[in-house]
Backbone as numpy.savetxt, mean C-alpha at the origin, in Angstrom:
# Nx Ny Nz CAx CAy CAz Cx Cy Cz
-50.00 1.23 -20.58 -49.22 0.86 -19.43 -47.86 1.57 -19.51
-47.50 2.24 -18.43 -46.22 2.92 -18.34 -45.16 1.99 -17.80
-44.02 2.03 -18.43 -42.89 1.24 -17.93 -41.81 2.20 -17.47
-41.28 1.90 -16.35 -40.20 2.72 -15.81 -38.88 2.16 -16.33
-38.12 2.99 -16.99 -36.83 2.57 -17.52 -35.73 3.12 -16.64
-34.90 2.25 -16.18 -33.75 2.66 -15.38 -32.49 2.25 -16.11
-31.67 3.22 -16.43 -30.41 2.91 -17.10 -29.48 2.20 -16.14
-28.83 1.16 -16.62 -27.90 0.45 -15.72 -26.74 1.35 -15.33
-26.29 1.16 -14.15 -25.15 1.92 -13.64 -23.94 1.01 -13.62
-22.91 1.39 -14.32 -21.71 0.57 -14.38 -20.61 1.20 -13.54
-20.11 0.42 -12.64 -18.98 0.85 -11.82 -17.89 -0.19 -11.99
-16.69 0.26 -12.28 -15.62 -0.71 -12.41 -14.48 -0.31 -11.49
-13.73 -1.31 -11.11 -12.59 -1.08 -10.24 -11.36 -1.62 -10.95
-10.47 -0.76 -11.31 -9.25 -1.17 -11.96 -8.11 -0.96 -10.97
-7.57 -2.05 -10.44 -6.55 -1.95 -9.39 -5.33 -1.17 -9.85
-4.89 -1.39 -11.09 -3.73 -0.67 -11.59 -4.00 0.82 -11.64
-5.20 1.20 -12.06 -5.56 2.61 -12.14 -5.63 3.23 -10.75
-6.21 2.52 -9.79 -6.33 3.08 -8.44 -4.96 3.22 -7.80
-4.03 2.29 -8.07 -2.68 2.40 -7.53 -1.96 3.59 -8.14
-2.19 3.81 -9.45 -1.53 4.91 -10.13 -1.95 6.25 -9.54
-3.18 6.34 -9.07 -3.70 7.59 -8.54 -3.18 7.91 -7.14
-2.61 6.94 -6.44 -2.11 7.14 -5.08 -0.67 7.63 -5.16
-0.37 8.71 -4.48 0.97 9.28 -4.50 1.75 8.79 -3.30
2.81 8.05 -3.56 3.68 7.56 -2.50 5.07 8.15 -2.71
5.85 8.15 -1.66 7.22 8.67 -1.73 8.13 7.67 -2.42
9.38 8.09 -2.63 10.38 7.24 -3.26 10.51 5.93 -2.47
10.64 4.83 -3.17 10.81 3.48 -2.59 9.59 2.99 -1.83
8.44 3.63 -2.04 7.18 3.19 -1.44 6.22 2.80 -2.55
5.23 1.99 -2.19 4.17 1.65 -3.12 2.86 1.61 -2.35
1.76 1.88 -3.08 0.45 1.87 -2.45 0.00 0.43 -2.29
-0.43 0.09 -1.09 -0.91 -1.25 -0.78 -2.37 -1.17 -0.38
-3.23 -1.89 -1.07 -4.64 -1.90 -0.70 -4.86 -2.81 0.51
-3.92 -3.70 0.77 -3.97 -4.58 1.94 -2.61 -4.49 2.61
-2.38 -3.44 3.36 -1.09 -3.20 3.99 -0.84 -4.12 5.18
0.42 -4.19 5.58 0.80 -5.00 6.74 0.99 -4.10 7.95
0.68 -4.62 9.12 0.93 -3.86 10.34 2.33 -4.15 10.87
3.10 -4.96 10.15 4.45 -5.33 10.57 5.48 -4.88 9.55
5.37 -3.65 9.07 6.32 -3.16 8.07 7.73 -3.17 8.66
8.72 -3.73 7.96 10.09 -3.75 8.46 10.64 -2.34 8.66
11.39 -2.14 9.74 12.00 -0.84 10.01 13.51 -1.00 10.14
14.23 0.10 10.00 15.69 0.08 10.06 16.21 -0.31 11.44
15.57 0.14 12.50 16.13 -0.04 13.83 15.44 -1.11 14.67
14.52 -1.86 14.09 13.84 -2.91 14.84 13.92 -4.20 14.03
14.34 -5.27 14.68 14.42 -6.56 13.99 13.03 -6.97 13.53
12.97 -7.60 12.39 11.69 -8.06 11.86 11.16 -9.18 12.73
9.92 -9.05 13.12 9.30 -10.07 13.96 8.27 -10.84 13.13
7.92 -12.04 13.58 6.88 -12.79 12.85 5.61 -11.95 12.76
4.93 -12.08 11.66 3.76 -11.25 11.42 2.62 -12.11 10.91
1.43 -11.76 11.32 0.25 -12.43 10.77 -0.04 -11.80 9.41
-0.82 -12.44 8.62 -1.15 -11.92 7.30 -2.33 -10.98 7.30
-2.69 -10.46 8.47 -3.86 -9.57 8.56 -3.65 -8.29 7.78
-4.69 -7.87 7.07 -4.65 -6.59 6.36 -4.96 -5.46 7.33
-4.31 -4.34 7.10 -4.63 -3.12 7.84 -5.05 -2.08 6.82
-5.30 -0.91 7.26 -5.75 0.16 6.37 -4.80 0.31 5.18
-5.36 0.56 4.03 -4.54 0.75 2.84 -3.72 2.02 2.95
-2.60 2.04 2.25 -1.73 3.21 2.26 -0.37 2.89 1.68
0.54 3.84 1.78 1.88 3.68 1.24 2.76 2.91 2.23
3.46 1.92 1.71 4.40 1.15 2.51 5.67 0.95 1.70
6.75 0.60 2.38 8.03 0.39 1.70 7.91 -0.75 0.69
8.59 -0.57 -0.45 8.65 -1.62 -1.45 9.38 -2.83 -0.88
9.18 -3.97 -1.48 9.81 -5.21 -1.04 11.34 -5.04 -1.02
11.97 -5.41 0.08 13.42 -5.30 0.22 13.87 -4.02 0.91
12.97 -3.07 1.11 13.28 -1.80 1.77 12.75 -1.81 3.19
13.34 -0.96 4.03 12.90 -0.85 5.42 12.60 0.61 5.74
11.66 0.83 6.65 11.24 2.17 7.05 12.26 2.77 8.00
12.77 3.95 7.69 13.68 4.68 8.55 13.13 6.06 8.84
13.89 6.86 9.55 13.44 8.22 9.90 13.22 9.07 8.65
13.98 8.79 7.59 13.90 9.59 6.37 13.27 8.82 5.22
12.32 7.95 5.52 11.64 7.22 4.46 12.14 5.79 4.33
11.86 5.18 3.19 12.23 3.78 2.95 13.64 3.69 2.39
14.44 2.84 2.98 15.84 2.68 2.60 16.16 1.20 2.45
17.22 0.91 1.68 17.74 -0.45 1.63 18.45 -0.72 2.95
18.39 -1.94 3.46 19.11 -2.26 4.70 20.61 -1.98 4.52
21.25 -1.45 5.53 22.68 -1.14 5.46 22.97 0.16 6.17
24.15 0.74 5.91 24.57 1.95 6.62 23.67 3.16 6.41
23.00 3.24 5.26 22.12 4.39 5.00 20.75 4.24 5.65
20.48 3.08 6.21 19.18 2.83 6.84 19.26 3.34 8.27
18.62 4.47 8.53 18.67 5.08 9.86 17.31 5.20 10.47
């Protein structure tokens, strides 16, 4: 009797490793569950649902999106 042997296939997902592989600009971080309500320099923050949108680079916590990337709120935030 012949037995068919199939080697198990192991796939792992390491969130820290996958984040490390994503290249984001200064003051940005890769988000696997991004927000569609990212704060911006020139628009007041509005209430936001917790819905996930496509993964990608977003401003780090405390930063706002401006014309020249993510900035701290204040005079440099344009």
